[in-house]
Amino acid sequence: MGNHPGKILLPRFIVTETTTKDDPFGELVKLPSTEYYVRPKMEMPVGETRTGGPRWRRNSFNFFPIVLDSHGVPWAEANLYLLSRIENTYTLVMSSFAGIADDLAAFRRFLDEEDIDWTSFPQHKLSRPTYRFSGHLRVAVGAGEVKQTTAKRRMSSVMGFYTWLMEEGALFPDYAPWQSKDRYLQLKNNRGFVFSKKVQVTDIGLKVAKSVDPYAGTINDGGELRPLPLEEQIWLMEALFKSGNTEMTLIHLMGLLTGARIQTILTFQVRHVSEGIDEQDSDEIRLPVGPGTGIDTKDDKSMVLFIPRWFREVLRTYAFSERAKKRRRRATGGDTADQYLFLSIRGAPLYQSKKDSAVFDDSNELHHQKSGQGVRQFKRERVLPYIRKCHSATFKYRFHDTRATYGMNLTDFQLQRVARGEITLHEAREFVRVRMGHESAATTDLYLKYRNNLKMVRKVAQDYNAHLQSLANQALKGIQ
């Protein structure tokens, strides 16, 4: 078997259709055995916009994922499936389809290694490729080679692929790729009302056991996040200031001061910090983020960031500095109010917004989409080595931990106000919930309980260790 990546991203991909020699848009394609003419595929209306106009199907894409077999040859059926999904998606996020391509590449790699015909579905159920892959994933999860969530996603992507093949009449399996049945779940919404939801389960789908450990030292807020203790926050700030990198220092500070996620911070534009603010009497700025604002949020959620006024002035000063202007002049689009606030030294964006991703760039040469890799690289190469050398050899953090740190700092301050009788616990909870943008108060409660959980587990550990030490001392007395 060859050594191939399994998936590649094409910087530019234009869907074409065959045409005639007389077509002014036609382009000759020469092959060893034949030649023909193609033209960019005509854009077709696939629905209506909110205003009643036609919604057009795109025919050109950046970062188009291609699934390869073990010999480096594109897997035709898998790539047609991806193209079909992409062409029929209104709000296009190419990274989502890159993930599906990764899953199908893993499936193809398994097929090639085991020499399995992916189109063959014999009578013996466990010999069918879908069942064999499901079994393979279960073993991989048990061996710790693949995470449960990854295995579940891969199986789901494979099922989506086969469903499309059968719906399109491209595959007529002799026996069913899987068996499914309906199941009804009893759920409760945020207001306590119980309702039923019908879900379809299959005998090849993988279940993910949800286990919540309230004493793990993390908070499940869009991922397992670790609030940094005050001492580690000081280490982080020290490492950032020592680095001398203005952009990375401001990016981290924004995370710690607002709780914003990395895609929100890195899609800020110059105008968001340079335009006038009405709330002159307030110590903080309320800045809407999400759809319609030009600033991306997770799951396109509309929310408000609360930015300390002094830090907004720091951002504004940076935006008009010669250092920032020089970077903008090197960037595509130049030095404008709509330019990204944070750019690399070469003028490249650190994160490509959803709006920009939807616009085809016929000059793109990159094979990866910008999604904060520069920040993560800076963390690995500059921040972690400094802190591990100067303070703690075992220190680690993820940028997203700055969000949990902001939430925990906020919570600690509010609980102090509760202890002084200035506000109620309910008021403290609502304050933190709004600032963090939590839809469910249950997520906010994780922050409120965090300190008590840590104290409890440490107290139990200390008492248990003292108990064992007492037993050990008694045993040693008997030996002496």
Coordinates of C-alpha atoms in Angstrom, one line a residue:
M1 CA 0.0 0.0 0.0
G2 CA 1.2 3.5 -0.7
N3 CA 1.8 6.2 1.9
H4 CA -0.8 8.8 1.1
P5 CA -2.6 11.4 3.3
G6 CA -6.1 10.0 2.6
K7 CA -7.5 13.5 2.1
I8 CA -6.2 16.8 0.6
L9 CA -7.7 20.2 0.3
L10 CA -7.7 21.8 -3.1
P11 CA -6.9 25.6 -2.9
R12 CA -9.4 26.2 -5.8
F13 CA -12.0 23.9 -7.3
I14 CA -14.3 24.9 -10.1
V15 CA -17.1 22.5 -11.2
T16 CA -17.1 22.1 -15.0
E17 CA -19.5 20.6 -17.6
T18 CA -18.8 19.4 -21.1
T19 CA -19.5 21.7 -23.9
T20 CA -18.8 22.1 -27.6
K21 CA -15.8 23.5 -29.6
D22 CA -17.9 26.6 -30.5
D23 CA -18.6 27.6 -26.9
P24 CA -16.7 30.9 -26.2
F25 CA -16.2 29.8 -22.6
G26 CA -15.0 26.3 -23.6
E27 CA -11.5 25.1 -22.7
L28 CA -9.8 22.1 -24.5
V29 CA -8.9 19.1 -22.3
K30 CA -6.4 16.7 -23.9
L31 CA -6.0 13.2 -22.7
P32 CA -3.8 10.4 -24.2
S33 CA -6.8 8.7 -25.8
T34 CA -9.3 11.6 -26.3
E35 CA -9.9 15.3 -26.1
Y36 CA -13.0 17.3 -25.2
Y37 CA -14.1 20.8 -24.2
V38 CA -15.4 21.9 -20.8
R39 CA -16.8 25.2 -19.3
P40 CA -17.5 26.3 -15.8
K41 CA -20.8 24.7 -14.8
M42 CA -23.7 27.1 -15.1
E43 CA -25.0 28.4 -11.7
M44 CA -28.5 27.2 -11.2
P45 CA -31.2 28.5 -8.8
V46 CA -31.9 26.0 -6.0
G47 CA -34.5 28.0 -4.0
E48 CA -35.4 31.4 -2.9
T49 CA -33.8 33.9 -0.6
R50 CA -35.7 35.6 2.3
T51 CA -36.5 38.5 -0.1
G52 CA -38.0 36.2 -2.7
G53 CA -35.0 36.3 -5.2
P54 CA -33.3 33.2 -6.5
R55 CA -30.8 31.4 -4.4
W56 CA -27.9 30.2 -6.7
R57 CA -26.0 27.0 -6.5
R58 CA -22.3 27.7 -6.4
N59 CA -19.8 26.2 -8.8
S60 CA -16.5 27.4 -7.4
F61 CA -15.0 26.6 -4.0
N62 CA -11.8 27.2 -2.0
F63 CA -10.4 24.4 0.2
F64 CA -12.4 21.7 -1.5
P65 CA -11.8 18.3 0.2
I66 CA -10.7 15.3 -1.9
V67 CA -10.8 11.7 -0.5
L68 CA -7.9 9.5 -1.8
D69 CA -7.5 5.8 -1.7
S70 CA -4.3 4.1 -0.5
H71 CA -2.6 4.6 -3.9
G72 CA -3.3 8.4 -3.9
V73 CA -6.2 8.1 -6.4
P74 CA -9.3 10.1 -5.8
W75 CA -12.2 8.0 -4.6
A76 CA -14.8 9.0 -7.2
E77 CA -18.0 8.1 -5.4
A78 CA -16.9 9.6 -2.1
N79 CA -15.9 12.9 -3.9
L80 CA -19.2 13.0 -5.8
Y81 CA -21.0 12.6 -2.5
L82 CA -19.1 15.5 -1.0
L83 CA -19.8 17.7 -4.1
S84 CA -23.5 16.9 -3.9
R85 CA -23.6 17.8 -0.2
I86 CA -21.6 21.0 -0.8
E87 CA -23.6 22.1 -3.8
N88 CA -26.9 21.8 -1.9
T89 CA -25.8 23.6 1.3
Y90 CA -27.0 27.2 1.7
T91 CA -24.7 28.3 4.5
L92 CA -21.4 26.8 3.5
V93 CA -18.7 26.0 6.1
M94 CA -16.0 24.0 4.2
S95 CA -14.3 22.9 7.4
S96 CA -17.4 20.8 8.1
F97 CA -17.0 18.9 4.8
A98 CA -13.3 18.5 5.4
G99 CA -14.3 16.6 8.6
I100 CA -16.6 14.3 6.6
A101 CA -13.7 13.8 4.1
D102 CA -11.4 12.8 7.0
D103 CA -14.0 10.3 8.1
L104 CA -14.5 8.8 4.6
A105 CA -10.7 8.7 4.2
A106 CA -10.4 6.7 7.5
F107 CA -13.1 4.3 6.1
R108 CA -11.3 3.9 2.8
R109 CA -8.0 3.3 4.6
F110 CA -9.6 0.5 6.6
L111 CA -11.1 -1.0 3.4
D112 CA -7.8 -1.0 1.6
E113 CA -5.9 -2.4 4.5
E114 CA -8.4 -5.3 5.0
D115 CA -8.9 -5.8 1.3
I116 CA -12.7 -5.2 1.6
D117 CA -15.0 -4.5 -1.4
W118 CA -17.1 -1.5 -0.2
T119 CA -19.9 -2.4 -2.7
S120 CA -20.3 -6.0 -1.6
F121 CA -23.1 -6.8 1.0
P122 CA -23.3 -10.6 1.5
Q123 CA -25.9 -12.5 3.4
H124 CA -23.7 -12.9 6.4
K125 CA -24.3 -9.6 8.3
L126 CA -20.9 -9.3 10.0
S127 CA -19.1 -9.7 6.6
R128 CA -20.7 -6.5 5.2
P129 CA -18.3 -3.5 5.1
T130 CA -20.4 -1.3 7.3
Y131 CA -20.6 -3.9 10.1
R132 CA -16.9 -4.6 9.8
F133 CA -16.0 -1.0 10.1
S134 CA -18.3 -0.6 13.1
G135 CA -16.5 -3.5 14.7
H136 CA -13.1 -2.0 13.8
L137 CA -14.0 1.3 15.5
R138 CA -15.3 -0.4 18.6
V139 CA -11.9 -2.2 19.0
A140 CA -10.0 1.0 18.3
V141 CA -12.0 2.8 21.0
G142 CA -11.4 0.0 23.5
A143 CA -7.6 0.1 22.7
G144 CA -7.6 3.9 23.3
E145 CA -6.6 4.5 19.6
V146 CA -9.7 6.5 18.8
K147 CA -11.9 8.7 20.9
Q148 CA -15.5 7.6 21.3
T149 CA -16.8 10.9 19.8
T150 CA -14.5 10.5 16.8
A151 CA -15.6 6.9 16.2
K152 CA -19.3 7.9 16.4
R153 CA -18.8 10.7 13.9
R154 CA -16.9 8.4 11.5
M155 CA -19.6 5.8 11.5
S156 CA -22.3 8.5 11.0
S157 CA -20.4 9.9 8.0
V158 CA -20.1 6.4 6.4
M159 CA -23.9 5.9 6.9
G160 CA -24.6 9.3 5.3
F161 CA -22.4 8.2 2.3
Y162 CA -24.2 4.9 1.8
T163 CA -27.6 6.5 2.3
W164 CA -26.8 9.0 -0.5
L165 CA -25.6 6.2 -2.8
M166 CA -28.8 4.2 -2.4
E167 CA -31.0 7.3 -2.8
E168 CA -29.2 8.3 -6.0
G169 CA -29.5 4.8 -7.4
A170 CA -25.7 4.4 -7.5
L171 CA -25.7 1.3 -5.2
F172 CA -28.2 -1.6 -4.9
P173 CA -26.8 -3.7 -2.0
D174 CA -28.0 -7.4 -1.9
Y175 CA -28.5 -7.0 1.8
A176 CA -29.1 -4.0 4.0
P177 CA -26.0 -2.0 5.1
W178 CA -27.6 -1.8 8.6
Q179 CA -30.8 -2.3 10.5
S180 CA -32.7 0.6 12.1
K181 CA -35.6 1.1 14.4
D182 CA -37.4 4.0 16.0
R183 CA -36.9 4.9 19.7
Y184 CA -38.7 7.5 21.8
L185 CA -36.7 9.6 24.3
Q186 CA -38.1 11.4 27.3
L187 CA -36.5 14.8 27.5
K188 CA -36.9 17.9 29.7
N189 CA -36.5 21.5 28.4
N190 CA -35.0 24.4 30.3
R191 CA -38.4 25.3 31.9
G192 CA -38.9 21.8 33.2
F193 CA -41.5 20.6 30.7
V194 CA -41.2 16.9 29.7
F195 CA -41.6 16.0 26.0
S196 CA -40.9 13.0 23.7
K197 CA -38.6 12.9 20.8
K198 CA -38.4 10.2 18.2
V199 CA -34.9 9.1 17.1
Q200 CA -33.8 6.4 14.8
V201 CA -31.1 4.0 16.1
T202 CA -29.1 1.5 14.1
D203 CA -27.2 -1.6 15.0
I204 CA -23.9 -0.2 13.6
G205 CA -24.1 3.2 15.3
L206 CA -21.8 3.8 18.2
K207 CA -23.0 5.1 21.5
V208 CA -21.0 7.7 23.4
A209 CA -21.2 7.2 27.2
K210 CA -21.6 10.6 28.8
S211 CA -19.8 10.7 32.1
V212 CA -19.6 13.9 34.0
D213 CA -16.9 14.1 36.7
P214 CA -17.6 17.2 38.8
Y215 CA -14.3 16.8 40.6
A216 CA -12.1 16.7 37.5
G217 CA -10.9 20.3 37.8
T218 CA -12.5 21.2 34.5
I219 CA -15.8 22.8 33.4
N220 CA -17.8 21.5 30.4
D221 CA -18.5 24.7 28.6
G222 CA -18.3 23.9 24.9
G223 CA -15.5 21.5 25.8
E224 CA -13.6 20.4 28.9
L225 CA -12.1 23.8 30.0
R226 CA -9.7 24.4 32.8
P227 CA -9.9 27.7 34.6
L228 CA -6.4 28.9 35.3
P229 CA -5.7 29.7 39.0
L230 CA -4.5 33.3 39.7
E231 CA -0.9 32.2 39.9
E232 CA -1.0 30.6 36.4
Q233 CA -2.8 33.7 35.0
I234 CA 0.2 35.7 36.2
W235 CA 2.6 33.3 34.6
L236 CA 0.7 33.6 31.3
M237 CA 0.8 37.3 31.3
E238 CA 4.5 37.3 32.2
A239 CA 5.2 35.0 29.3
L240 CA 3.2 37.1 26.9
F241 CA 4.8 40.4 27.8
K242 CA 8.3 38.8 27.7
S243 CA 7.6 37.6 24.1
G244 CA 7.2 41.1 22.9
N245 CA 4.4 40.0 20.5
T246 CA 1.7 42.7 20.7
E247 CA -0.9 40.8 18.7
M248 CA -0.7 37.6 20.7
T249 CA -0.7 39.5 24.0
L250 CA -3.9 41.4 23.0
I251 CA -5.6 38.3 21.7
H252 CA -5.0 36.5 25.0
L253 CA -6.0 39.5 27.0
M254 CA -9.3 39.7 25.1
G255 CA -10.0 36.1 25.9
L256 CA -9.3 36.7 29.6
L257 CA -11.2 40.0 29.8
T258 CA -14.3 39.0 27.7
G259 CA -14.5 35.2 27.6
A260 CA -14.7 35.4 23.8
R261 CA -13.8 32.3 21.8
I262 CA -10.9 32.4 19.4
Q263 CA -13.1 32.7 16.2
T264 CA -14.8 35.7 17.7
I265 CA -11.6 37.5 18.7
L266 CA -9.8 36.8 15.4
T267 CA -12.7 38.0 13.2
F268 CA -12.8 41.4 14.9
Q269 CA -12.4 44.1 12.2
V270 CA -10.8 47.6 12.6
R271 CA -14.2 49.3 12.6
H272 CA -15.4 47.4 15.7
V273 CA -12.8 49.2 17.8
S274 CA -12.4 52.5 15.9
E275 CA -16.0 53.6 15.5
G276 CA -17.7 55.8 18.1
I277 CA -19.3 54.4 21.2
D278 CA -22.4 55.9 22.8
E279 CA -22.1 54.5 26.3
Q280 CA -19.7 57.2 27.6
D281 CA -20.7 56.9 31.2
S282 CA -20.2 53.2 31.4
D283 CA -17.0 51.4 32.5
E284 CA -17.5 48.8 29.7
I285 CA -18.6 48.6 26.1
R286 CA -21.5 46.4 25.0
L287 CA -20.6 45.0 21.6
P288 CA -23.1 42.8 19.7
V289 CA -21.4 39.8 18.0
G290 CA -22.8 37.1 15.7
P291 CA -24.7 37.1 12.4
G292 CA -25.0 40.6 10.9
T293 CA -22.1 42.1 12.9
G294 CA -19.2 40.8 10.9
I295 CA -17.8 39.0 14.0
D296 CA -18.2 35.2 14.0
T297 CA -19.6 33.2 17.0
K298 CA -19.9 29.5 17.7
D299 CA -23.0 28.1 16.0
D300 CA -23.9 31.6 14.7
K301 CA -25.2 32.6 18.0
S302 CA -26.2 36.3 18.5
M303 CA -24.8 37.6 21.8
V304 CA -23.1 40.6 23.4
L305 CA -19.5 41.0 24.5
F306 CA -18.8 43.2 27.5
I307 CA -15.4 44.9 26.9
P308 CA -13.8 47.0 29.6
R309 CA -13.6 50.6 28.3
W310 CA -9.9 50.8 29.1
F311 CA -9.1 47.7 27.0
R312 CA -11.2 49.0 24.2
E313 CA -9.0 52.1 24.2
V314 CA -6.0 49.8 24.1
L315 CA -7.4 48.0 21.1
R316 CA -8.2 51.3 19.4
T317 CA -4.6 52.6 20.0
Y318 CA -3.3 49.4 18.5
A319 CA -5.6 49.7 15.5
F320 CA -4.2 53.1 14.6
S321 CA -0.6 52.2 15.4
E322 CA 2.0 52.1 12.6
R323 CA 2.6 48.4 13.4
A324 CA -1.0 47.5 12.7
K325 CA -1.3 49.8 9.6
K326 CA 1.8 48.2 8.1
R327 CA 0.2 44.8 8.4
R328 CA -3.0 46.0 6.9
R329 CA -1.2 47.5 3.9
R330 CA 0.2 44.1 3.1
A331 CA -3.2 42.4 3.4
T332 CA -5.7 41.6 0.7
G333 CA -8.1 44.5 0.7
G334 CA -5.6 46.9 2.2
D335 CA -5.9 49.3 5.1
T336 CA -9.6 49.7 5.5
A337 CA -12.1 49.8 8.4
D338 CA -13.4 46.4 7.3
Q339 CA -9.9 44.8 7.5
Y340 CA -9.2 42.2 10.3
L341 CA -7.9 43.8 13.4
F342 CA -5.3 41.1 14.0
L343 CA -3.1 40.0 11.1
S344 CA 0.1 38.2 10.7
I345 CA 3.3 40.1 10.0
R346 CA 2.7 39.3 6.3
G347 CA -0.8 40.7 6.4
A348 CA -2.5 37.3 6.4
P349 CA -5.7 36.8 8.5
L350 CA -5.3 34.6 11.5
Y351 CA -8.8 33.3 11.1
Q352 CA -11.0 33.4 8.0
S353 CA -14.5 34.6 8.8
K354 CA -17.5 32.7 7.5
K355 CA -18.4 35.7 5.3
D356 CA -15.0 35.7 3.6
S357 CA -15.0 31.9 3.3
A358 CA -18.2 32.1 1.3
V359 CA -16.4 34.3 -1.4
F360 CA -14.4 32.4 -4.0
D361 CA -10.8 33.5 -4.2
D362 CA -9.4 32.5 -7.6
S363 CA -5.8 33.4 -6.5
N364 CA -5.8 31.2 -3.4
E365 CA -2.7 29.0 -3.1
L366 CA -3.1 27.8 0.5
H367 CA -3.9 24.1 1.2
H368 CA -5.4 24.9 4.6
Q369 CA -8.0 27.3 5.9
K370 CA -6.9 29.9 8.5
S371 CA -8.6 28.9 11.8
G372 CA -6.2 30.2 14.5
Q373 CA -3.3 27.9 13.8
G374 CA -0.9 30.9 14.3
V375 CA -2.1 31.4 17.9
R376 CA -1.7 27.7 18.7
Q377 CA 1.8 27.7 17.2
F378 CA 2.8 30.7 19.2
K379 CA 1.5 29.0 22.4
R380 CA 3.6 25.9 21.7
E381 CA 6.8 27.7 20.6
R382 CA 6.8 30.7 22.9
V383 CA 4.4 30.6 25.9
L384 CA 4.7 27.0 27.1
P385 CA 8.5 26.7 26.9
Y386 CA 8.9 30.0 28.9
I387 CA 6.5 29.0 31.7
R388 CA 7.8 25.4 31.9
K389 CA 11.3 26.7 32.2
C390 CA 10.6 29.5 34.7
H391 CA 7.7 28.3 36.8
S392 CA 6.3 24.8 36.3
A393 CA 7.6 22.0 34.1
T394 CA 4.1 20.4 33.9
F395 CA 2.1 23.6 33.0
K396 CA -0.3 23.3 30.1
Y397 CA -3.3 25.2 28.8
R398 CA -5.5 25.6 25.7
F399 CA -6.5 29.0 24.4
H400 CA -10.1 28.1 25.1
D401 CA -9.2 27.9 28.8
T402 CA -9.1 31.7 28.8
R403 CA -12.9 31.6 28.5
A404 CA -13.3 29.4 31.5
T405 CA -10.8 31.6 33.4
Y406 CA -12.9 34.7 32.6
G407 CA -16.0 32.9 33.8
M408 CA -14.4 31.8 37.0
N409 CA -12.9 35.2 37.8
L410 CA -16.4 36.7 37.2
T411 CA -18.0 34.0 39.4
D412 CA -15.5 34.5 42.3
F413 CA -16.2 38.2 42.3
Q414 CA -20.0 37.8 42.3
L415 CA -19.9 35.2 45.0
Q416 CA -17.9 37.6 47.2
R417 CA -20.7 40.1 46.7
V418 CA -23.2 37.5 47.7
A419 CA -21.2 36.8 50.9
R420 CA -21.3 40.5 51.7
G421 CA -25.1 40.6 51.2
E422 CA -24.9 43.0 48.3
I423 CA -26.8 40.7 45.8
T424 CA -28.6 37.4 45.9
L425 CA -27.2 34.1 44.6
H426 CA -29.9 34.2 41.8
E427 CA -28.7 37.6 40.8
A428 CA -25.1 36.4 40.8
R429 CA -26.1 33.4 38.7
E430 CA -27.9 35.6 36.1
F431 CA -25.1 38.1 35.9
V432 CA -22.6 35.3 35.0
R433 CA -25.0 33.6 32.7
V434 CA -25.6 36.7 30.6
R435 CA -21.9 37.7 30.5
M436 CA -20.9 34.1 29.4
G437 CA -23.7 33.9 26.8
H438 CA -25.1 30.7 28.3
E439 CA -28.5 29.6 27.1
S440 CA -28.9 27.2 30.0
A441 CA -28.3 28.2 33.6
A442 CA -27.1 24.6 34.2
T443 CA -23.9 25.5 32.5
T444 CA -23.5 28.6 34.6
D445 CA -24.0 26.5 37.7
L446 CA -20.9 24.5 36.8
Y447 CA -18.9 27.7 37.5
L448 CA -20.8 28.4 40.8
K449 CA -20.0 24.8 42.0
Y450 CA -16.4 24.6 40.7
R451 CA -14.6 26.0 43.8
N452 CA -16.7 23.9 46.3
N453 CA -16.1 20.8 44.3
L454 CA -12.3 21.4 44.3
K455 CA -12.3 22.1 48.0
M456 CA -14.3 18.9 48.7
V457 CA -12.1 16.6 46.7
R458 CA -9.0 18.0 48.3
K459 CA -10.5 17.6 51.8
V460 CA -11.5 14.0 51.0
A461 CA -8.0 13.3 49.6
Q462 CA -6.3 14.8 52.6
D463 CA -8.5 12.9 55.1
Y464 CA -8.0 9.6 53.1
N465 CA -4.3 10.0 52.9
A466 CA -4.1 10.7 56.7
H467 CA -6.2 7.5 57.3
L468 CA -3.9 5.4 55.1
Q469 CA -0.8 6.9 56.8
S470 CA -2.2 6.0 60.2
L471 CA -2.9 2.4 59.1
A472 CA 0.6 2.2 57.6
N473 CA 2.2 3.5 60.8
Q474 CA 0.3 0.8 62.8
A475 CA 1.4 -1.9 60.5
L476 CA 5.0 -0.7 60.7
K477 CA 4.9 -0.8 64.5
G478 CA 3.8 -4.5 64.3
I479 CA 6.8 -5.3 62.1
Q480 CA 9.4 -3.6 64.3

